[in-house]
Amino acid sequence: MSSDLFPDTGGPKAENDSRRSFMKQAGGLLGFALAPPLAGQPDSLMANSPVLEVVTKMTLRINGQPRTVQAEPRVTLLDALRERLDLTGTKKGCDHGQCGACTVFIDGQRVNSCLTLAVMVQDKEITTIEGLAKGDTLHPMQEAFLKHDGFQCGYCTPGQIMSGVACVKEGHAKTDSQCRKWMSGNLCRCGAYANILAAVREVADKA
Amino acid sequence: MNDFSYAQATTAKDAVNFLTEKPQSAYIAGGTTLLDMMKANLTEPPRLVDITRLPFTGIEQTKDGLRIGAMERMNAVGEHPLVKELFPAVSESLLLAASPQLRNMASIGGNILQRTRCGYFRDAAFPCNKRVPGSGCPALTGDNHNLAILGVSESCIANAYPGDLSVALAAFDAVLTLENTKGKQRQVLVTNFYLLPGNTPQKETVLEPGELIVAVTIPMAAHAKRSTYLKVRERASYAYALASAAVGLDVQSGTIRAAHVALGGRNTLALARSGKSADRCPGYRSYIPGSGRGSSARG
């Protein structure tokens, strides 16, 4: 459909290509075009110095797999996951540690990946939302969110599910009140809290 | 966020060397305040020195009290059985703060150095005497309903320490172990650690440039064991304190022998002490924030 607000620019039609894959392709092309020349250079310049400058090769252990990224020290774990490793399940909400959409596990502990530097967690075990399911078998928390309709727009959902899994494992979902407090680092602007609570509490009761 | 170089230290000596060879560098532990501020262009250190591998860890009983390493994380300390048993108010102050995710990241040393919640400090578009000395203080006539009432000055009304832990530590005479750039250690009472803003609100603590917080030691006491932390805030969880109190009572045979009180939220956390209620309660001791006298009186 063409209009003043949404002119037909000849982009991919919805029926041919999903919005998501279009965004990924476009983002990738743009990223390639804007990439600084340095990004292609070897990282051995600083290999013998304990001080890392500019772009460095980092190895991150994500969902049990070693993954390599070339990134500056200022790249957050969130940006490394989303922009370099195509693991876009982890969401960027506020990017300031307030909303919890970026929640991942580091050595089994839930943290905000937006306030974590990738360079600082190279020897840690990182788990993202993509690492919860076993093949086609969803994690019980994912099943519970589906059953209880624990989302509307879905943007906060990966963070909510990661936090929910941690909350149960920590033993902090034994009562509604306790669960609410220990899930308070994950905001949901749609207001699906009642259903999120029901999902997390159900998994806790079964655990 | 500005570009910066990164160095990982495994000893305090390395950390100091990495820091001092590049002026304006900063230590990073949990990073929850520092990276937040760097993303807002409030501070632009050219180098970050990672101190998370320093051996400033462990929670152990010593002859001076319970010693908590500065690199321990808030959740781990708040949930530690010894902290819960011996210092309930300390445990509560930690677990009522921030969010579970942030508490898994933030270190004890970092929490003690948490920066103010003042919105003008945290927005580079505004002048701020704490951030840019001499530039002015819009909070004086602006939105200041969440800022300090006690211990303020003409140049700053920020609650310099907006957190909870140090309030509980102040009530129990906790001592910080600091290590300077020459490797020399010193002990400072938490109540002497924070400074009143006066004309130099940029100077918030007695910490010297490059000096590290190694540990905090809390003396064992009957009042500390029977204590609680009360936090009043704008929502039930995950918010700064509007006002808070750490209270510990030493009760023997139904009589209160000593009461220790520290207040937080509405003050600059330069805590002073007074013993005004000594007549009624011989052991009464309170930390009235903001008088700045630093006097001590135990009734």
Short mmCIF file of C-alpha atoms in Angstrom, two decimals:
data_model
loop_
_atom_site.label_atom_id
_atom_site.label_comp_id
_atom_site.label_asym_id
_atom_site.label_seq_id
_atom_site.Cartn_x
_atom_site.Cartn_y
_atom_site.Cartn_z
CA MET A 1 0.00 0.00 0.00
CA SER A 2 1.28 3.42 -0.92
CA SER A 3 0.60 6.69 0.90
CA ASP A 4 2.36 9.88 1.91
CA LEU A 5 3.35 8.31 5.16
CA PHE A 6 4.34 4.94 3.80
CA PRO A 7 5.45 5.48 0.22
CA ASP A 8 5.95 2.40 -1.87
CA THR A 9 9.71 2.32 -2.16
CA GLY A 10 9.88 -0.96 -3.96
CA GLY A 11 10.96 -2.82 -0.86
CA PRO A 12 10.15 -6.46 -0.36
CA LYS A 13 6.47 -7.29 -0.17
CA ALA A 14 5.21 -8.75 3.04
CA GLU A 15 3.98 -11.88 1.32
CA ASN A 16 7.38 -12.54 -0.20
CA ASP A 17 9.62 -11.85 2.69
CA SER A 18 9.16 -11.38 6.39
CA ARG A 19 9.77 -7.99 7.97
CA ARG A 20 12.32 -9.59 10.25
CA SER A 21 14.50 -11.05 7.52
CA PHE A 22 14.25 -7.79 5.56
CA MET A 23 15.42 -5.84 8.60
CA LYS A 24 18.28 -8.24 9.13
CA GLN A 25 19.40 -8.04 5.50
CA ALA A 26 19.10 -4.28 5.37
CA GLY A 27 20.86 -3.91 8.70
CA GLY A 28 23.65 -6.18 7.56
CA LEU A 29 24.18 -4.27 4.31
CA LEU A 30 24.14 -0.95 6.11
CA GLY A 31 26.53 -2.26 8.73
CA PHE A 32 28.91 -3.48 6.02
CA ALA A 33 28.81 -0.13 4.28
CA LEU A 34 29.51 1.76 7.49
CA ALA A 35 32.09 -0.62 8.92
CA PRO A 36 35.37 1.18 9.63
CA PRO A 37 38.38 -0.06 7.68
CA LEU A 38 39.95 -1.15 10.97
CA ALA A 39 37.41 -3.91 11.41
CA GLY A 40 39.06 -5.91 8.67
CA GLN A 41 42.56 -5.66 10.04
CA PRO A 42 44.22 -8.34 12.10
CA ASP A 43 43.97 -8.01 15.85
CA SER A 44 47.57 -9.06 16.40
CA LEU A 45 48.64 -5.42 16.78
CA MET A 46 47.86 -5.59 20.46
CA ALA A 47 48.30 -9.32 20.94
CA ASN A 48 51.24 -8.99 23.31
CA SER A 49 49.95 -6.06 25.32
CA PRO A 50 47.65 -6.54 28.29
CA VAL A 51 45.86 -3.35 27.26
CA LEU A 52 43.26 -3.86 24.55
CA GLU A 53 42.74 -0.97 22.16
CA VAL A 54 40.51 -0.63 19.11
CA VAL A 55 39.08 -3.76 17.54
CA THR A 56 40.01 -7.01 19.20
CA LYS A 57 39.14 -10.62 18.59
CA MET A 58 37.00 -11.94 21.44
CA THR A 59 35.83 -15.45 22.10
CA LEU A 60 32.51 -15.79 23.86
CA ARG A 61 31.05 -19.09 25.01
CA ILE A 62 27.35 -18.79 24.19
CA ASN A 63 24.78 -21.53 24.73
CA GLY A 64 27.61 -24.06 24.96
CA GLN A 65 29.29 -22.98 21.73
CA PRO A 66 32.45 -20.89 21.36
CA ARG A 67 31.73 -17.85 19.17
CA THR A 68 34.25 -15.34 17.89
CA VAL A 69 33.60 -11.65 17.40
CA GLN A 70 35.75 -8.72 16.34
CA ALA A 71 34.80 -5.81 18.52
CA GLU A 72 36.03 -2.77 20.41
CA PRO A 73 36.23 -2.97 24.21
CA ARG A 74 33.19 -0.67 24.44
CA VAL A 75 30.86 -3.17 22.76
CA THR A 76 28.34 -4.48 25.25
CA LEU A 77 27.43 -8.13 25.45
CA LEU A 78 23.95 -7.15 24.23
CA ASP A 79 25.31 -5.50 21.08
CA ALA A 80 27.75 -8.36 20.49
CA LEU A 81 24.87 -10.85 20.64
CA ARG A 82 22.46 -8.88 18.48
CA GLU A 83 24.66 -7.03 16.02
CA ARG A 84 27.64 -9.36 15.60
CA LEU A 85 26.31 -12.87 16.30
CA ASP A 86 22.76 -12.57 14.96
CA LEU A 87 21.33 -13.74 18.26
CA THR A 88 18.46 -11.26 18.20
CA GLY A 89 16.27 -13.04 20.75
CA THR A 90 17.83 -10.90 23.47
CA LYS A 91 16.15 -7.49 23.21
CA LYS A 92 17.41 -3.94 23.62
CA GLY A 93 14.87 -1.93 25.59
CA CYS A 94 16.21 0.95 27.63
CA ASP A 95 19.92 0.07 27.21
CA HIS A 96 20.45 1.41 30.75
CA GLY A 97 19.74 -1.58 32.99
CA GLN A 98 16.25 -0.50 33.90
CA CYS A 99 13.88 -2.66 31.84
CA GLY A 100 15.37 -6.18 31.86
CA ALA A 101 14.60 -6.92 28.18
CA CYS A 102 18.28 -7.80 27.70
CA THR A 103 18.44 -10.36 30.53
CA VAL A 104 20.85 -13.27 29.94
CA PHE A 105 22.66 -15.69 32.23
CA ILE A 106 26.37 -15.44 32.94
CA ASP A 107 27.62 -18.54 34.70
CA GLY A 108 24.00 -19.29 35.52
CA GLN A 109 23.25 -15.87 37.06
CA ARG A 110 20.81 -13.47 35.43
CA VAL A 111 22.31 -10.12 34.46
CA ASN A 112 21.57 -7.14 32.21
CA SER A 113 23.62 -7.70 29.06
CA CYS A 114 23.28 -4.00 28.14
CA LEU A 115 25.49 -3.04 31.11
CA THR A 116 27.97 -5.87 30.56
CA LEU A 117 31.03 -5.40 28.39
CA ALA A 118 31.61 -8.38 26.09
CA VAL A 119 35.34 -8.14 26.68
CA MET A 120 34.82 -8.76 30.40
CA VAL A 121 32.92 -12.06 30.08
CA GLN A 122 35.11 -13.96 27.66
CA ASP A 123 35.82 -16.82 30.07
CA LYS A 124 32.21 -17.11 31.24
CA GLU A 125 29.34 -19.36 30.23
CA ILE A 126 26.68 -17.20 28.57
CA THR A 127 23.10 -18.41 28.08
CA THR A 128 20.58 -16.52 25.95
CA ILE A 129 16.90 -17.13 25.21
CA GLU A 130 18.03 -19.14 22.16
CA GLY A 131 19.75 -21.59 24.51
CA LEU A 132 16.69 -22.52 26.58
CA ALA A 133 14.86 -24.91 24.26
CA LYS A 134 16.27 -28.35 23.54
CA GLY A 135 15.78 -28.70 19.80
CA ASP A 136 12.04 -28.46 19.20
CA THR A 137 11.23 -29.05 22.85
CA LEU A 138 10.50 -25.76 24.56
CA HIS A 139 11.74 -24.98 28.06
CA PRO A 140 8.92 -25.41 30.63
CA MET A 141 8.98 -21.63 31.19
CA GLN A 142 8.43 -21.01 27.48
CA GLU A 143 5.52 -23.49 27.53
CA ALA A 144 4.06 -21.77 30.58
CA PHE A 145 4.23 -18.33 28.93
CA LEU A 146 2.34 -19.75 25.92
CA LYS A 147 -0.23 -21.46 28.14
CA HIS A 148 -0.87 -18.40 30.30
CA ASP A 149 -0.59 -15.88 27.47
CA GLY A 150 2.24 -14.14 29.33
CA PHE A 151 2.74 -11.39 26.73
CA GLN A 152 1.08 -9.02 24.31
CA CYS A 153 3.60 -7.33 22.01
CA GLY A 154 6.30 -9.82 23.01
CA TYR A 155 9.23 -7.42 23.20
CA CYS A 156 9.95 -7.92 26.88
CA THR A 157 9.16 -11.65 26.70
CA PRO A 158 12.66 -13.11 26.19
CA GLY A 159 13.89 -11.13 29.19
CA GLN A 160 10.83 -12.09 31.24
CA ILE A 161 11.35 -15.77 30.42
CA MET A 162 15.07 -15.66 31.27
CA SER A 163 14.31 -13.89 34.53
CA GLY A 164 11.50 -16.33 35.26
CA VAL A 165 13.80 -19.32 34.79
CA ALA A 166 16.37 -17.74 37.12
CA CYS A 167 13.72 -16.71 39.64
CA VAL A 168 12.48 -20.32 39.96
CA LYS A 169 16.01 -21.73 40.11
CA GLU A 170 16.96 -19.24 42.85
CA GLY A 171 13.91 -20.30 44.88
CA HIS A 172 12.41 -16.81 44.70
CA ALA A 173 9.05 -17.76 43.16
CA LYS A 174 7.50 -19.59 46.09
CA THR A 175 4.72 -17.06 46.69
CA ASP A 176 3.05 -14.46 44.48
CA SER A 177 4.47 -11.64 46.57
CA GLN A 178 8.02 -13.00 46.52
CA CYS A 179 7.80 -13.70 42.80
CA ARG A 180 6.62 -10.17 42.04
CA LYS A 181 9.56 -8.68 43.94
CA TRP A 182 12.12 -10.93 42.30
CA MET A 183 10.65 -10.33 38.83
CA SER A 184 10.63 -6.56 39.32
CA GLY A 185 13.73 -6.06 37.18
CA ASN A 186 11.67 -6.87 34.08
CA LEU A 187 9.21 -4.24 32.90
CA CYS A 188 6.24 -4.93 30.60
CA ARG A 189 4.65 -1.84 29.11
CA CYS A 190 1.70 -3.88 27.78
CA GLY A 191 0.92 -4.80 31.36
CA ALA A 192 0.89 -8.59 31.02
CA TYR A 193 2.14 -8.92 34.58
CA ALA A 194 -0.77 -11.04 35.88
CA ASN A 195 -0.19 -13.67 33.21
CA ILE A 196 3.60 -13.52 33.54
CA LEU A 197 3.20 -14.11 37.26
CA ALA A 198 0.87 -17.05 36.64
CA ALA A 199 3.39 -18.62 34.25
CA VAL A 200 6.38 -18.26 36.56
CA ARG A 201 4.42 -19.44 39.60
CA GLU A 202 3.17 -22.51 37.76
CA VAL A 203 6.69 -23.54 36.80
CA ALA A 204 7.84 -22.92 40.38
CA ASP A 205 5.05 -25.06 41.81
CA LYS A 206 5.96 -27.92 39.49
CA ALA A 207 9.68 -27.65 40.25
CA MET B 1 29.76 6.02 24.69
CA ASN B 2 33.32 7.14 24.09
CA ASP B 3 35.94 4.74 22.78
CA PHE B 4 38.30 3.44 25.44
CA SER B 5 41.01 0.91 25.98
CA TYR B 6 40.61 -1.98 28.39
CA ALA B 7 42.98 -3.71 30.78
CA GLN B 8 42.26 -6.62 33.04
CA ALA B 9 44.09 -6.62 36.38
CA THR B 10 44.62 -9.65 38.58
CA THR B 11 46.49 -7.86 41.35
CA ALA B 12 45.94 -4.50 43.02
CA LYS B 13 49.42 -3.45 41.89
CA ASP B 14 48.56 -4.15 38.25
CA ALA B 15 45.27 -2.32 38.62
CA VAL B 16 47.00 0.78 39.99
CA ASN B 17 49.65 0.68 37.24
CA PHE B 18 47.06 0.35 34.48
CA LEU B 19 45.08 3.19 36.00
CA THR B 20 47.86 5.66 36.66
CA GLU B 21 49.65 5.31 33.32
CA LYS B 22 46.61 6.83 31.59
CA PRO B 23 45.15 9.93 33.28
CA GLN B 24 41.38 10.02 33.85
CA SER B 25 41.11 6.23 33.62
CA ALA B 26 38.52 4.45 35.73
CA TYR B 27 38.22 1.13 37.53
CA ILE B 28 35.29 -1.05 36.49
CA ALA B 29 33.73 -3.81 38.62
CA GLY B 30 30.00 -4.49 38.13
CA GLY B 31 29.80 -1.53 35.75
CA THR B 32 26.14 -0.89 36.53
CA THR B 33 26.64 2.79 37.36
CA LEU B 34 29.76 3.49 35.32
CA LEU B 35 28.55 2.14 31.96
CA ASP B 36 25.14 3.72 32.51
CA MET B 37 26.85 7.09 32.98
CA MET B 38 29.23 6.54 30.07
CA LYS B 39 26.29 5.82 27.77
CA ALA B 40 24.87 9.20 28.79
CA ASN B 41 28.25 10.86 28.06
CA LEU B 42 28.53 11.99 31.68
CA THR B 43 32.00 10.57 32.05
CA GLU B 44 34.44 9.58 29.32
CA PRO B 45 37.37 7.61 30.75
CA PRO B 46 40.00 6.82 28.09
CA ARG B 47 40.70 3.47 29.75
CA LEU B 48 38.76 1.04 31.92
CA VAL B 49 40.68 -1.16 34.32
CA ASP B 50 38.77 -4.36 35.08
CA ILE B 51 39.14 -5.14 38.80
CA THR B 52 36.70 -8.07 38.91
CA ARG B 53 39.63 -10.53 39.09
CA LEU B 54 41.22 -8.91 42.12
CA PRO B 55 41.24 -11.18 45.17
CA PHE B 56 38.94 -8.83 47.12
CA THR B 57 36.52 -11.67 47.78
CA GLY B 58 35.19 -13.80 50.61
CA ILE B 59 32.80 -13.37 53.52
CA GLU B 60 34.44 -14.46 56.74
CA GLN B 61 34.37 -13.96 60.48
CA THR B 62 37.46 -12.21 61.85
CA LYS B 63 38.37 -10.86 65.27
CA ASP B 64 37.15 -7.43 64.16
CA GLY B 65 33.82 -8.63 62.81
CA LEU B 66 32.39 -9.98 59.58
CA ARG B 67 34.72 -9.12 56.71
CA ILE B 68 33.15 -8.83 53.27
CA GLY B 69 35.38 -8.53 50.21
CA ALA B 70 34.65 -5.46 48.09
CA MET B 71 34.28 -7.57 44.93
CA GLU B 72 31.48 -9.70 46.36
CA ARG B 73 28.18 -9.06 44.57
CA MET B 74 25.13 -7.58 46.25
CA ASN B 75 22.85 -10.63 45.92
CA ALA B 76 25.53 -13.03 47.16
CA VAL B 77 26.16 -10.92 50.25
CA GLY B 78 22.48 -10.22 50.90
CA GLU B 79 21.66 -13.93 50.79
CA HIS B 80 24.72 -15.10 52.72
CA PRO B 81 23.70 -17.06 55.86
CA LEU B 82 26.18 -15.20 58.11
CA VAL B 83 25.01 -11.78 56.91
CA LYS B 84 21.36 -12.77 57.38
CA GLU B 85 22.01 -14.13 60.87
CA LEU B 86 24.37 -11.49 62.24
CA PHE B 87 23.29 -8.35 60.33
CA PRO B 88 19.67 -8.68 59.11
CA ALA B 89 19.50 -4.97 58.27
CA VAL B 90 22.54 -5.27 56.00
CA SER B 91 20.99 -8.23 54.20
CA GLU B 92 17.67 -6.41 53.82
CA SER B 93 19.31 -3.20 52.61
CA LEU B 94 21.01 -5.17 49.84
CA LEU B 95 18.01 -7.24 48.77
CA LEU B 96 15.64 -4.26 48.77
CA ALA B 97 17.95 -2.37 46.40
CA ALA B 98 17.96 -2.26 42.60
CA SER B 99 16.75 -5.31 40.62
CA PRO B 100 17.81 -8.97 40.90
CA GLN B 101 19.84 -8.65 37.69
CA LEU B 102 21.68 -5.53 38.86
CA ARG B 103 22.32 -7.11 42.25
CA ASN B 104 24.01 -10.07 40.55
CA MET B 105 26.35 -7.60 38.84
CA ALA B 106 27.00 -4.76 41.28
CA SER B 107 29.88 -5.18 43.72
CA ILE B 108 29.92 -4.12 47.36
CA GLY B 109 32.70 -1.60 46.72
CA GLY B 110 30.82 -0.23 43.73
CA ASN B 111 27.61 0.10 45.71
CA ILE B 112 29.37 2.12 48.39
CA LEU B 113 30.48 4.45 45.59
CA GLN B 114 27.10 4.55 43.84
CA ARG B 115 26.44 7.96 42.28
CA THR B 116 23.54 10.25 43.01
CA ARG B 117 20.07 9.81 41.56
CA CYS B 118 19.81 13.57 40.88
CA GLY B 119 18.34 13.92 37.39
CA TYR B 120 20.37 17.04 36.63
CA PHE B 121 23.61 15.24 37.47
CA ARG B 122 22.55 12.41 35.16
CA ASP B 123 21.72 14.60 32.17
CA ALA B 124 24.68 16.13 30.33
CA ALA B 125 22.42 18.87 28.92
CA PHE B 126 22.22 20.51 32.37
CA PRO B 127 24.89 22.30 34.37
CA CYS B 128 25.83 20.53 37.59
CA ASN B 129 28.33 21.57 40.25
CA LYS B 130 29.03 17.95 41.07
CA ARG B 131 29.81 17.03 37.46
CA VAL B 132 31.31 20.33 36.27
CA PRO B 133 32.43 22.33 39.32
CA GLY B 134 31.22 25.92 39.22
CA SER B 135 28.66 25.36 36.46
CA GLY B 136 25.61 25.79 38.72
CA CYS B 137 22.82 23.73 40.25
CA PRO B 138 19.44 23.66 38.48
CA ALA B 139 18.12 21.33 41.19
CA LEU B 140 18.03 24.19 43.70
CA THR B 141 14.98 25.64 41.95
CA GLY B 142 14.04 22.69 39.75
CA ASP B 143 12.53 19.26 40.22
CA ASN B 144 14.03 18.36 43.55
CA HIS B 145 11.30 16.43 45.36
CA ASN B 146 13.47 13.31 45.48
CA LEU B 147 16.68 15.03 46.54
CA ALA B 148 18.36 15.63 49.86
CA ILE B 149 16.94 17.74 52.69
CA LEU B 150 19.68 17.23 55.25
CA GLY B 151 23.34 18.06 54.76
CA VAL B 152 22.79 20.15 51.63
CA SER B 153 24.67 23.27 50.55
CA GLU B 154 24.21 26.26 48.26
CA SER B 155 26.01 24.40 45.50
CA CYS B 156 24.43 20.93 45.72
CA ILE B 157 21.30 19.28 47.11
CA ALA B 158 21.88 15.84 45.63
CA ASN B 159 21.59 12.79 47.83
CA ALA B 160 25.20 11.99 47.02
CA TYR B 161 24.76 8.37 48.04
CA PRO B 162 21.28 7.27 46.92
CA GLY B 163 21.70 3.62 47.91
CA ASP B 164 20.82 1.49 50.90
CA LEU B 165 23.83 -0.60 51.96
CA SER B 166 25.89 2.25 53.41
CA VAL B 167 22.96 3.33 55.58
CA ALA B 168 22.95 -0.07 57.27
CA LEU B 169 26.74 -0.12 57.45
CA ALA B 170 26.68 3.30 59.14
CA ALA B 171 24.30 2.07 61.82
CA PHE B 172 26.74 -0.69 62.78
CA ASP B 173 30.04 1.22 62.73
CA ALA B 174 31.34 -0.68 59.72
CA VAL B 175 34.93 -0.01 58.68
CA LEU B 176 36.22 0.20 55.12
CA THR B 177 39.67 -1.13 54.26
CA LEU B 178 41.20 1.05 51.53
CA GLU B 179 44.41 0.49 49.59
CA ASN B 180 46.17 3.43 47.98
CA THR B 181 48.33 3.53 44.87
CA LYS B 182 51.46 2.81 46.91
CA GLY B 183 49.93 -0.41 48.24
CA LYS B 184 49.40 1.03 51.71
CA GLN B 185 46.17 0.10 53.48
CA ARG B 186 44.11 2.23 55.88
CA GLN B 187 40.85 1.80 57.76
CA VAL B 188 38.05 4.35 57.55
CA LEU B 189 34.68 4.28 59.32
CA VAL B 190 31.80 4.34 56.83
CA THR B 191 30.47 7.32 58.79
CA ASN B 192 33.71 9.20 58.08
CA PHE B 193 33.94 8.06 54.46
CA TYR B 194 31.38 10.39 52.90
CA LEU B 195 31.88 14.16 52.71
CA LEU B 196 29.36 16.97 52.92
CA PRO B 197 28.96 18.80 49.60
CA GLY B 198 29.86 22.29 50.85
CA ASN B 199 31.51 24.21 48.02
CA THR B 200 33.09 21.06 46.59
CA PRO B 201 30.22 18.68 45.76
CA GLN B 202 32.47 16.94 43.22
CA LYS B 203 34.46 15.55 46.14
CA GLU B 204 32.10 12.96 47.60
CA THR B 205 34.32 10.69 49.69
CA VAL B 206 37.73 10.60 51.32
CA LEU B 207 38.90 8.10 48.68
CA GLU B 208 42.13 9.30 47.06
CA PRO B 209 42.69 9.08 43.30
CA GLY B 210 43.42 5.47 42.40
CA GLU B 211 42.66 4.21 45.89
CA LEU B 212 40.69 0.94 46.02
CA ILE B 213 38.08 -0.34 48.44
CA VAL B 214 39.38 -3.74 49.53
CA ALA B 215 36.78 -4.86 52.06
CA VAL B 216 34.18 -3.77 54.57
CA THR B 217 34.25 -5.13 58.12
CA ILE B 218 31.17 -4.97 60.34
CA PRO B 219 31.77 -5.45 64.09
CA MET B 220 29.62 -8.09 65.75
CA ALA B 221 27.09 -6.59 68.14
CA ALA B 222 23.84 -7.54 69.84
CA HIS B 223 22.04 -4.57 68.30
CA ALA B 224 23.26 -5.55 64.83
CA LYS B 225 21.86 -9.04 65.22
CA ARG B 226 18.44 -7.63 66.15
CA SER B 227 18.07 -5.14 63.35
CA THR B 228 15.98 -4.24 60.36
CA TYR B 229 16.06 -1.94 57.35
CA LEU B 230 12.95 0.06 56.50
CA LYS B 231 12.70 1.52 53.01
CA VAL B 232 9.94 3.83 51.81
CA ARG B 233 9.74 4.40 48.07
CA GLU B 234 7.47 5.36 45.20
CA ARG B 235 6.71 1.78 44.20
CA ALA B 236 6.87 -1.54 46.01
CA SER B 237 10.10 -2.74 44.45
CA TYR B 238 13.03 -1.63 42.30
CA ALA B 239 13.13 2.05 43.31
CA TYR B 240 15.41 4.36 45.24
CA ALA B 241 14.50 5.13 48.83
CA LEU B 242 12.50 8.28 49.44
CA ALA B 243 13.51 7.74 53.03
CA SER B 244 15.03 4.79 54.80
CA ALA B 245 16.23 3.76 58.21
CA ALA B 246 18.51 1.04 59.52
CA VAL B 247 17.62 0.30 63.13
CA GLY B 248 19.32 -2.08 65.55
CA LEU B 249 18.26 -2.71 69.14
CA ASP B 250 20.11 -4.41 71.97
CA VAL B 251 17.31 -5.77 74.11
CA GLN B 252 18.07 -7.47 77.42
CA SER B 253 15.31 -8.76 79.69
CA GLY B 254 12.77 -6.57 77.97
CA THR B 255 14.87 -3.41 78.27
CA ILE B 256 16.42 -1.64 75.31
CA ARG B 257 20.09 -1.28 76.29
CA ALA B 258 21.23 0.29 73.05
CA ALA B 259 19.58 1.61 69.93
CA HIS B 260 21.50 2.33 66.74
CA VAL B 261 19.80 4.27 63.99
CA ALA B 262 20.99 5.54 60.62
CA LEU B 263 18.88 7.41 58.09
CA GLY B 264 19.10 7.38 54.31
CA GLY B 265 17.39 8.69 51.22
CA ARG B 266 16.98 12.36 52.09
CA ASN B 267 20.51 13.21 53.08
CA THR B 268 23.95 13.51 51.63
CA LEU B 269 25.15 10.59 53.74
CA ALA B 270 27.82 12.58 55.42
CA LEU B 271 26.63 11.16 58.68
CA ALA B 272 27.10 12.76 62.03
CA ARG B 273 26.25 11.36 65.40
CA SER B 274 24.41 12.56 68.41
CA GLY B 275 23.56 11.13 71.78
CA LYS B 276 20.70 13.41 72.72
CA SER B 277 18.50 10.65 74.02
CA ALA B 278 21.15 9.39 76.37
CA ASP B 279 19.11 10.15 79.45
CA ARG B 280 16.27 7.93 78.42
CA CYS B 281 18.37 5.18 76.90
CA PRO B 282 21.98 4.87 78.03
CA GLY B 283 23.12 3.10 74.89
CA TYR B 284 21.25 5.28 72.43
CA ARG B 285 23.25 6.26 69.47
CA SER B 286 21.98 7.71 66.26
CA TYR B 287 23.46 8.93 63.03
CA ILE B 288 21.70 12.13 62.13
CA PRO B 289 22.75 12.78 58.60
CA GLY B 290 24.04 16.08 57.47
CA SER B 291 25.18 18.01 60.53
CA GLY B 292 28.73 17.43 59.36
CA ARG B 293 30.21 17.75 62.80
CA GLY B 294 31.42 14.19 62.81
CA SER B 295 31.22 14.24 66.58
CA SER B 296 30.74 11.05 68.47
CA ALA B 297 28.90 10.46 71.67
CA ARG B 298 27.94 7.20 73.24
CA GLY B 299 25.73 7.77 76.25
#
